[in-house]
Coordinates of C-alpha atoms in Angstrom, one line a residue:
M1 CA -28.2 -19.1 23.0
T2 CA -25.8 -17.4 25.4
D3 CA -23.9 -14.2 24.7
E4 CA -20.7 -16.3 24.7
D5 CA -22.0 -18.4 21.9
D6 CA -23.6 -15.6 19.9
P7 CA -21.3 -13.8 17.4
R8 CA -23.4 -10.7 17.9
A9 CA -22.5 -10.5 21.6
D10 CA -19.5 -8.2 20.8
R11 CA -22.0 -5.6 19.4
N12 CA -24.1 -5.7 22.6
D13 CA -27.0 -7.2 20.6
L14 CA -29.6 -9.3 22.2
P15 CA -30.4 -12.8 20.8
V16 CA -32.6 -13.2 17.8
F17 CA -36.3 -13.6 18.5
P18 CA -37.8 -16.0 16.0
S19 CA -41.4 -15.6 14.8
Q20 CA -43.7 -18.1 16.4
G21 CA -45.3 -20.8 14.3
H22 CA -44.2 -23.4 11.7
Q23 CA -44.7 -23.9 8.0
S24 CA -47.1 -26.7 8.8
T25 CA -49.0 -24.6 11.3
P26 CA -52.0 -22.6 9.9
H27 CA -51.2 -19.6 12.1
I28 CA -47.9 -17.7 12.0
E29 CA -47.3 -14.8 14.4
P30 CA -47.4 -11.5 12.5
P31 CA -43.9 -9.9 12.5
S32 CA -45.2 -6.8 14.2
H33 CA -46.3 -9.0 17.1
T34 CA -42.9 -10.7 17.2
V35 CA -41.3 -7.2 17.6
V36 CA -43.5 -6.2 20.5
R37 CA -43.1 -9.6 22.2
A38 CA -39.3 -9.4 21.8
V39 CA -39.1 -5.9 23.3
A40 CA -41.5 -6.8 26.1
D41 CA -39.4 -9.8 26.9
A42 CA -36.2 -7.8 26.9
L43 CA -37.6 -5.2 29.2
E44 CA -39.3 -7.8 31.3
K45 CA -42.7 -6.1 30.8
D46 CA -46.1 -7.1 29.5
V47 CA -46.9 -6.3 25.9
I48 CA -49.8 -4.1 27.0
D49 CA -47.4 -1.8 28.9
L50 CA -45.6 -0.9 25.6
P51 CA -46.6 2.0 23.3
P52 CA -48.4 1.1 20.1
I53 CA -45.9 0.0 17.4
N54 CA -48.2 1.9 14.9
D55 CA -46.7 5.1 16.3
V56 CA -43.4 4.1 14.6
I57 CA -44.4 2.3 11.5
D58 CA -47.6 0.9 9.8
A59 CA -47.8 -2.5 11.4
D60 CA -49.9 -4.0 8.6
A61 CA -47.4 -2.8 6.0
L62 CA -44.6 -4.3 8.0
N63 CA -46.4 -7.6 8.2
T64 CA -47.0 -7.7 4.5
L65 CA -43.5 -6.7 3.5
V66 CA -42.0 -9.5 5.6
Q67 CA -44.6 -12.3 5.1
T68 CA -45.1 -12.0 1.4
N69 CA -41.4 -12.6 0.7
R70 CA -40.8 -15.5 2.9
Q71 CA -40.7 -17.9 0.0
H72 CA -37.5 -16.3 -1.3
A73 CA -34.1 -17.3 -0.1
E74 CA -32.8 -13.7 0.0
E75 CA -32.8 -11.7 3.2
W76 CA -34.6 -8.8 1.6
P77 CA -36.2 -6.6 2.6
T78 CA -34.4 -5.8 5.8
I79 CA -36.2 -3.2 7.9
R80 CA -34.7 -1.2 10.8
F81 CA -36.5 1.1 13.2
S82 CA -36.3 2.4 16.8
Y83 CA -38.9 1.1 19.2
V84 CA -38.9 2.0 22.9
D85 CA -35.2 1.4 24.0
Y86 CA -34.1 -0.8 21.2
L87 CA -33.0 -0.7 17.5
V88 CA -35.1 -3.3 15.8
T89 CA -33.9 -5.2 12.8
I90 CA -36.3 -7.6 11.0
T91 CA -35.7 -9.6 7.8
N92 CA -38.0 -11.5 5.5
S93 CA -37.6 -14.6 7.7
G94 CA -39.6 -12.7 10.4
D95 CA -36.7 -13.1 12.9
V96 CA -36.1 -10.0 15.0
T97 CA -32.8 -8.8 16.4
L98 CA -32.6 -6.1 19.1
S99 CA -29.7 -3.8 19.8
R100 CA -29.6 -1.5 22.8
Q101 CA -29.8 2.2 21.9
E102 CA -27.8 4.9 23.7
S103 CA -30.2 7.7 22.7
V104 CA -33.9 7.7 23.7
K105 CA -34.7 9.6 20.5
P106 CA -32.2 8.4 18.0
A107 CA -31.5 10.3 14.8
I108 CA -32.0 8.9 11.4
A109 CA -28.2 8.2 11.3
D110 CA -28.6 5.9 14.3
I111 CA -30.9 3.5 12.5
K112 CA -29.3 3.6 9.1
P113 CA -27.2 0.5 8.2
D114 CA -23.6 0.9 7.4
W115 CA -23.7 0.9 3.6
P116 CA -20.9 3.3 2.6
H117 CA -21.2 2.4 -1.1
V118 CA -24.8 3.9 -1.3
T119 CA -25.1 7.4 -2.7
P120 CA -28.3 9.6 -3.1
A121 CA -30.3 8.8 -6.2
S122 CA -30.5 11.5 -8.9
D123 CA -33.2 14.1 -8.7
S124 CA -34.8 12.8 -11.9
A125 CA -37.2 10.7 -9.8
D126 CA -38.6 13.9 -8.2
D127 CA -39.6 15.1 -11.7
H128 CA -42.5 12.6 -11.5
S129 CA -44.1 14.3 -8.5
T130 CA -47.4 12.5 -9.2
G131 CA -45.9 9.2 -8.3
G132 CA -45.4 8.0 -4.8
L133 CA -42.3 6.5 -3.0
A134 CA -42.5 3.2 -4.8
T135 CA -42.6 4.9 -8.2
K136 CA -39.6 7.0 -7.2
V137 CA -37.7 3.9 -6.2
V138 CA -38.4 2.2 -9.5
L139 CA -37.2 5.3 -11.4
A140 CA -34.1 5.7 -9.3
V141 CA -33.0 2.1 -9.9
A142 CA -33.8 2.5 -13.6
D143 CA -31.7 5.6 -13.8
R144 CA -28.7 4.0 -12.1
S145 CA -28.9 0.7 -13.9
D146 CA -30.0 1.8 -17.3
H147 CA -32.8 -0.7 -17.3
D148 CA -36.3 0.1 -18.5
P149 CA -38.6 1.1 -15.6
A150 CA -41.1 -1.7 -16.5
Y151 CA -38.3 -4.2 -16.2
V152 CA -37.1 -2.7 -12.9
R153 CA -40.7 -2.8 -11.6
Q154 CA -41.0 -6.5 -12.3
A155 CA -37.7 -7.2 -10.6
I156 CA -38.6 -5.2 -7.5
D157 CA -42.0 -7.0 -7.3
K158 CA -40.0 -10.3 -6.9
T159 CA -38.3 -8.8 -3.8
L160 CA -41.0 -6.8 -1.9
D161 CA -44.6 -5.6 -2.0
R162 CA -44.5 -2.1 -3.4
P163 CA -47.9 -0.9 -2.0
S164 CA -46.7 -1.9 1.5
L165 CA -43.4 0.0 0.9
E166 CA -45.5 3.0 0.2
R167 CA -47.5 2.7 3.5
L168 CA -44.8 1.6 5.9
N169 CA -43.6 5.2 6.9
S170 CA -46.8 7.0 5.9
T171 CA -48.6 9.3 8.3
R172 CA -51.4 8.0 10.5
A173 CA -55.1 8.5 9.6
D174 CA -55.3 11.4 12.0
G175 CA -52.3 13.1 10.3
T176 CA -49.8 12.2 12.9
A177 CA -46.3 11.6 11.5
R178 CA -44.6 8.3 12.3
A179 CA -40.9 8.0 13.3
G180 CA -40.5 5.6 10.4
A181 CA -38.0 2.9 9.4
T182 CA -35.2 2.3 7.0
I183 CA -35.7 -0.3 4.3
Q184 CA -32.9 -2.2 2.5
F185 CA -33.1 -4.5 -0.5
S186 CA -31.0 -5.4 -3.5
T187 CA -32.1 -6.0 -7.1
L188 CA -30.6 -6.1 -10.5
G189 CA -27.1 -5.7 -9.0
Y190 CA -27.9 -2.6 -7.0
D191 CA -28.5 -2.0 -3.3
V192 CA -31.4 0.3 -2.4
L193 CA -31.7 2.1 1.0
I194 CA -34.8 4.1 1.8
E195 CA -34.7 6.4 4.8
P196 CA -37.8 7.3 6.9
D197 CA -38.0 10.7 5.2
G198 CA -38.2 9.1 1.8
T199 CA -34.6 9.7 0.8
I200 CA -33.4 7.0 -1.7
G201 CA -29.9 5.8 -1.9
I202 CA -28.5 3.5 -4.6
G203 CA -25.2 1.6 -4.7
S204 CA -23.5 -1.3 -6.6
A205 CA -24.0 -4.6 -4.9
L206 CA -20.6 -5.7 -6.3
Q207 CA -19.0 -2.7 -4.7
R208 CA -20.6 -3.7 -1.4
L209 CA -18.9 -7.0 -1.5
Q210 CA -15.6 -5.3 -2.3
L211 CA -16.0 -3.1 0.7
T212 CA -17.6 -5.3 3.3
G213 CA -16.4 -8.8 2.3
A214 CA -17.9 -11.9 0.8
N215 CA -17.7 -15.6 0.3
I216 CA -17.4 -16.5 -3.4
L217 CA -17.7 -19.8 -5.3
L218 CA -15.2 -20.0 -8.2
V219 CA -16.3 -22.4 -10.9
G220 CA -15.7 -23.3 -14.5
A221 CA -14.5 -26.3 -16.5
V222 CA -11.3 -24.5 -17.4
P223 CA -7.6 -25.3 -17.0
D224 CA -5.9 -24.8 -13.7
S225 CA -4.0 -21.8 -15.1
V226 CA -7.3 -20.0 -15.7
M227 CA -8.7 -20.8 -12.3
D228 CA -5.4 -19.7 -10.7
L229 CA -5.5 -16.4 -12.6
A230 CA -9.1 -15.8 -11.4
S231 CA -8.0 -16.7 -7.9
A232 CA -5.0 -14.4 -7.9
Q233 CA -7.2 -11.4 -8.8
L234 CA -9.3 -12.1 -5.7
L235 CA -6.3 -11.9 -3.5
G236 CA -6.2 -8.2 -3.8
D237 CA -3.4 -5.6 -4.0
G238 CA -1.7 -3.9 -1.2
D239 CA -1.0 -5.3 2.3
R240 CA -3.4 -8.1 3.1
R241 CA -3.5 -11.2 5.2
R242 CA -3.6 -13.9 2.6
L243 CA -4.5 -17.4 3.7
F244 CA -4.6 -20.5 1.4
A245 CA -6.1 -23.8 2.3
L246 CA -4.8 -26.4 -0.2
L247 CA -6.7 -29.6 -0.2
E248 CA -5.8 -30.8 -3.8
R249 CA -3.2 -28.3 -5.1
H250 CA 0.5 -28.1 -4.6
V251 CA 2.1 -25.3 -2.5
D252 CA 3.8 -23.9 -5.6
S253 CA 0.4 -23.1 -7.1
A254 CA -0.2 -20.7 -4.2
I255 CA 3.3 -19.2 -4.5
D256 CA 2.7 -18.7 -8.2
R257 CA -0.5 -16.8 -7.5
L258 CA 1.2 -14.6 -5.0
S259 CA 3.8 -13.7 -7.5
I260 CA 1.0 -12.2 -9.7
V261 CA -0.2 -10.0 -6.9
D262 CA 1.1 -6.5 -7.3
N263 CA 2.7 -6.2 -3.9
T264 CA 6.4 -6.2 -3.0
S265 CA 5.9 -6.8 0.7
D266 CA 3.6 -9.8 0.6
T267 CA 2.6 -11.8 3.7
A268 CA 0.8 -15.1 3.3
R269 CA 0.1 -18.4 5.0
V270 CA -0.6 -21.7 3.4
I271 CA -2.3 -24.7 5.2
D272 CA -1.3 -27.6 3.0
Y273 CA -3.0 -31.0 3.3
T274 CA -0.9 -33.9 2.3
T275 CA -2.2 -37.4 1.6
T276 CA 1.0 -39.4 2.2
A277 CA -0.1 -40.7 5.6
R278 CA -3.8 -40.5 5.9
S279 CA -3.9 -43.7 8.0
A280 CA -1.2 -42.3 10.3
A281 CA -1.7 -40.1 13.3
D282 CA -2.4 -36.4 12.4
S283 CA 0.8 -34.3 12.3
R284 CA 1.5 -30.6 11.6
S285 CA 4.7 -28.8 10.7
I286 CA 5.7 -25.3 9.6
T287 CA 8.2 -24.1 7.0
E288 CA 8.7 -20.9 5.2
H289 CA 9.0 -20.4 1.4
R290 CA 10.2 -17.3 -0.4
V291 CA 8.1 -15.5 -2.9
D292 CA 9.9 -14.2 -6.0
T293 CA 9.0 -10.6 -5.6
D294 CA 11.0 -9.7 -8.7
A295 CA 8.5 -11.6 -10.9
P296 CA 6.6 -9.3 -13.3
S297 CA 3.2 -8.3 -12.0
D298 CA 1.7 -8.7 -15.5
S299 CA 2.2 -12.5 -15.5
G300 CA -0.5 -14.2 -17.5
P301 CA -2.2 -17.5 -17.1
D302 CA 0.9 -19.5 -18.0
T303 CA 2.6 -18.3 -14.7
C304 CA 0.0 -20.2 -12.7
S305 CA 1.1 -23.7 -13.5
D306 CA 2.2 -26.2 -10.9
T307 CA 5.7 -26.7 -12.4
N308 CA 7.7 -24.2 -10.4
T309 CA 10.4 -26.1 -8.5
D310 CA 12.8 -23.2 -8.0
I311 CA 11.3 -21.9 -4.8
P312 CA 14.0 -22.3 -2.1
I313 CA 13.0 -23.4 1.4
K314 CA 14.1 -20.7 3.9
N315 CA 14.0 -23.0 6.9
D316 CA 13.9 -26.7 7.4
P317 CA 11.0 -27.5 9.7
D318 CA 13.3 -29.3 12.2
S319 CA 15.5 -26.2 12.5
L320 CA 12.7 -23.9 13.7
D321 CA 12.7 -23.2 17.4
E322 CA 9.5 -22.2 19.2
S323 CA 10.1 -18.4 18.8
E324 CA 10.7 -18.8 15.1
R325 CA 7.5 -20.9 14.8
N326 CA 5.6 -18.1 16.6
S327 CA 7.1 -15.5 14.3
A328 CA 6.1 -17.5 11.3
R329 CA 2.5 -17.8 12.6
D330 CA 2.4 -14.0 13.1
F331 CA 3.3 -13.2 9.5
E332 CA 6.3 -11.1 10.6
D333 CA 8.6 -11.9 7.6
P334 CA 7.0 -9.8 4.8
S335 CA 8.7 -11.7 2.0
A336 CA 8.0 -15.2 3.3
V337 CA 5.2 -17.6 2.8
T338 CA 4.5 -19.6 6.0
V339 CA 3.5 -23.2 5.1
E340 CA 1.8 -25.4 7.6
T341 CA 1.5 -29.0 6.6
V342 CA -1.3 -31.1 7.9
D343 CA -0.6 -34.8 7.4
G344 CA -3.5 -37.0 8.4
T345 CA -7.3 -36.6 8.1
V346 CA -9.4 -34.1 6.3
E347 CA -10.9 -33.3 9.7
A348 CA -7.5 -32.2 11.0
F349 CA -7.1 -30.0 7.9
V350 CA -10.4 -28.3 8.6
D351 CA -9.5 -27.9 12.3
A352 CA -6.2 -26.2 11.2
I353 CA -8.2 -23.7 9.1
E354 CA -10.6 -22.9 11.8
T355 CA -7.8 -22.4 14.4
T356 CA -6.0 -20.0 12.1
M357 CA -9.2 -18.2 11.3
E358 CA -9.9 -17.9 15.0
D359 CA -6.4 -16.3 15.6
L360 CA -7.0 -13.9 12.8
Q361 CA -10.4 -12.9 14.2
K362 CA -8.7 -11.7 17.3
Q363 CA -6.4 -9.3 15.4
Q364 CA -9.1 -6.7 14.6
L365 CA -8.5 -6.8 10.8
D366 CA -9.7 -4.1 8.5
P367 CA -12.6 -4.9 6.2
T368 CA -11.4 -7.1 3.2
E369 CA -7.9 -7.3 4.7
L370 CA -8.2 -11.1 4.9
R371 CA -8.1 -12.8 1.6
F372 CA -8.8 -16.5 1.9
C373 CA -8.6 -19.2 -0.8
F374 CA -9.9 -22.8 -0.5
D375 CA -8.5 -24.9 -3.3
S376 CA -10.3 -27.1 -4.1
L377 CA -13.7 -28.3 -2.9
R378 CA -13.6 -31.5 -5.1
P379 CA -12.0 -33.8 -2.4
L380 CA -14.6 -32.6 0.1
L381 CA -17.5 -33.4 -2.2
E382 CA -16.0 -36.8 -3.0
K383 CA -15.7 -37.6 0.7
Y384 CA -18.7 -36.0 2.2
G385 CA -21.2 -35.3 -0.6
V386 CA -23.1 -32.0 -0.9
D387 CA -24.7 -32.0 2.6
G388 CA -21.5 -32.9 4.4
T389 CA -19.5 -30.3 2.5
R390 CA -22.0 -27.6 3.4
L391 CA -21.5 -28.6 7.1
V392 CA -17.7 -28.3 6.7
L393 CA -17.8 -25.0 4.9
E394 CA -20.5 -23.2 7.0
P395 CA -18.2 -22.4 10.0
I396 CA -15.4 -21.4 7.7
C397 CA -17.6 -19.0 5.7
E398 CA -18.9 -17.6 9.0
R399 CA -15.4 -16.8 10.2
V400 CA -14.6 -15.1 6.9
T401 CA -17.8 -13.0 7.3
A402 CA -17.0 -12.2 10.9
V403 CA -13.8 -10.4 9.9
S404 CA -15.4 -8.9 6.7
G405 CA -12.9 -10.9 4.6
I406 CA -13.1 -12.0 1.1
G407 CA -13.0 -15.8 0.7
H408 CA -13.1 -17.8 -2.5
Y409 CA -13.6 -21.5 -2.9
S410 CA -12.4 -23.2 -6.1
F411 CA -14.5 -25.9 -7.7
P412 CA -13.4 -26.4 -11.4
V413 CA -16.6 -27.7 -12.9
E414 CA -19.5 -26.2 -15.0
R415 CA -21.8 -24.0 -13.1
D416 CA -24.9 -25.9 -14.2
S417 CA -23.7 -29.0 -12.4
E418 CA -26.0 -30.3 -9.6
Q419 CA -23.3 -29.9 -7.0
V420 CA -22.6 -26.3 -7.8
R421 CA -26.3 -25.4 -7.7
A422 CA -26.7 -27.1 -4.4
L423 CA -23.7 -25.3 -2.9
E424 CA -24.5 -21.8 -4.3
P425 CA -26.9 -20.7 -1.5
L426 CA -24.0 -20.8 0.9
F427 CA -22.1 -18.1 -1.0
D428 CA -22.7 -14.4 -1.7
A429 CA -21.7 -14.8 -5.4
T430 CA -20.5 -17.3 -7.9
I431 CA -17.8 -16.4 -10.5
E432 CA -18.2 -18.5 -13.6
N433 CA -15.1 -18.9 -15.8
R434 CA -14.8 -20.0 -19.4
I435 CA -12.5 -19.8 -22.4
D436 CA -13.9 -17.3 -25.0
G437 CA -12.0 -17.1 -28.3
G438 CA -8.9 -18.5 -26.7
E439 CA -9.0 -15.9 -23.9
P440 CA -10.1 -16.4 -20.3
A441 CA -13.5 -14.8 -19.5
Q442 CA -15.8 -14.7 -16.5
R443 CA -19.1 -13.4 -15.3
W444 CA -20.5 -12.8 -11.8
H445 CA -23.7 -14.2 -10.3
L446 CA -24.7 -12.0 -7.3
H447 CA -27.1 -14.3 -5.5
R448 CA -28.5 -11.7 -3.0
S449 CA -29.1 -9.2 -5.7
N450 CA -30.9 -11.3 -8.4
H451 CA -28.3 -10.2 -10.9
T452 CA -25.8 -11.8 -13.4
T453 CA -23.2 -9.6 -15.1
D454 CA -22.3 -9.9 -18.8
W455 CA -19.3 -12.0 -19.8
F456 CA -16.0 -10.0 -19.7
R457 CA -12.4 -10.9 -20.4
L458 CA -10.3 -11.8 -17.4
R459 CA -7.6 -9.2 -16.9
T460 CA -4.1 -10.6 -17.5
D461 CA -2.0 -7.5 -16.7

């Protein structure tokens, strides 16, 4: 993979070094060996010329932490440490990513991941001084989550090997201190960050998604009005770059959702796929629609219907000159919704999404500034099946992730359907919607944190 092809190239990272071996091969290279080999290759040296990795971390503990969790789909644990001239990041897959370091002896802050939502655990864990690091981690998560320590212990054991966690940053047999590594994992809806000195940080996994972005699957056998209300609340308040990709819904459904958003200077773009000329050559046109910014912000589910026919067209597509089209593309009119119509194949529709995403990626957006809605996945699944739909969505999800945006993808069926379960690994979370006592309700399934929230009423104000 070249730097040009690698999305990590902008961060001056080197390519990922996969662990050697295959599932059908009896021998798989230990992760500690993969690290040494990767650094040696990067430095164009022989592995015997590098210092022992045991000076930094306990190599056997690293191998166990990574290898014993390979059967799980999650990325946890993620381990980061400094070795020779590089910051090493290794996940449970055994793959190693190297990043160049500016400092020969980096501080702890240089190897800590950017998890702004994590705060120090309470001091209550220190009251159990007879316990080691693993015990303190269990007690810290229990304290923050209000779960019983025994329950937390079982959950953590599904994510990592606690004895190896204890040994990873321990002193050597001769009493020499190791530089150590940071360890990240997520369980029961909470992210855990352990620093080389044993400091424990805890943060809400849901808050992480709100701060750093996510791709979310929105499901439920509920009316469109409920799905639209859930969708509107994922569009966020304040100034955002809102992008809709409508494969099955009318443009008015997007405009109705925007009228719910509490923002009087809204900017948005809609890529609308029409089916009137599928057999004709692909064509694209741009118009602008006005959002009724005087609409009350406490509109409930009934305001999400597809029956609004009173949205005036600001410009006829044939009347837009090139400068006006460029202005529309750049979201310069804060009260207008730019609508790009794609008339032709689904492939042309997907190309239009990726082109717009690529343009947005160049604009240095703030985290979660982009709010993306794909509505709905049903036509994709009917045309391509689950495997084909995953291939279509993967690059779109990657682009949302690249700008730390929040994307949601509507599929109005029950969560226990085979199609939903097959698609879920592609997403960070699934929001499940239902009608409870005549009121819309939802719960969140945080896939990377092994956690499902309780049902709660969907906010309608």
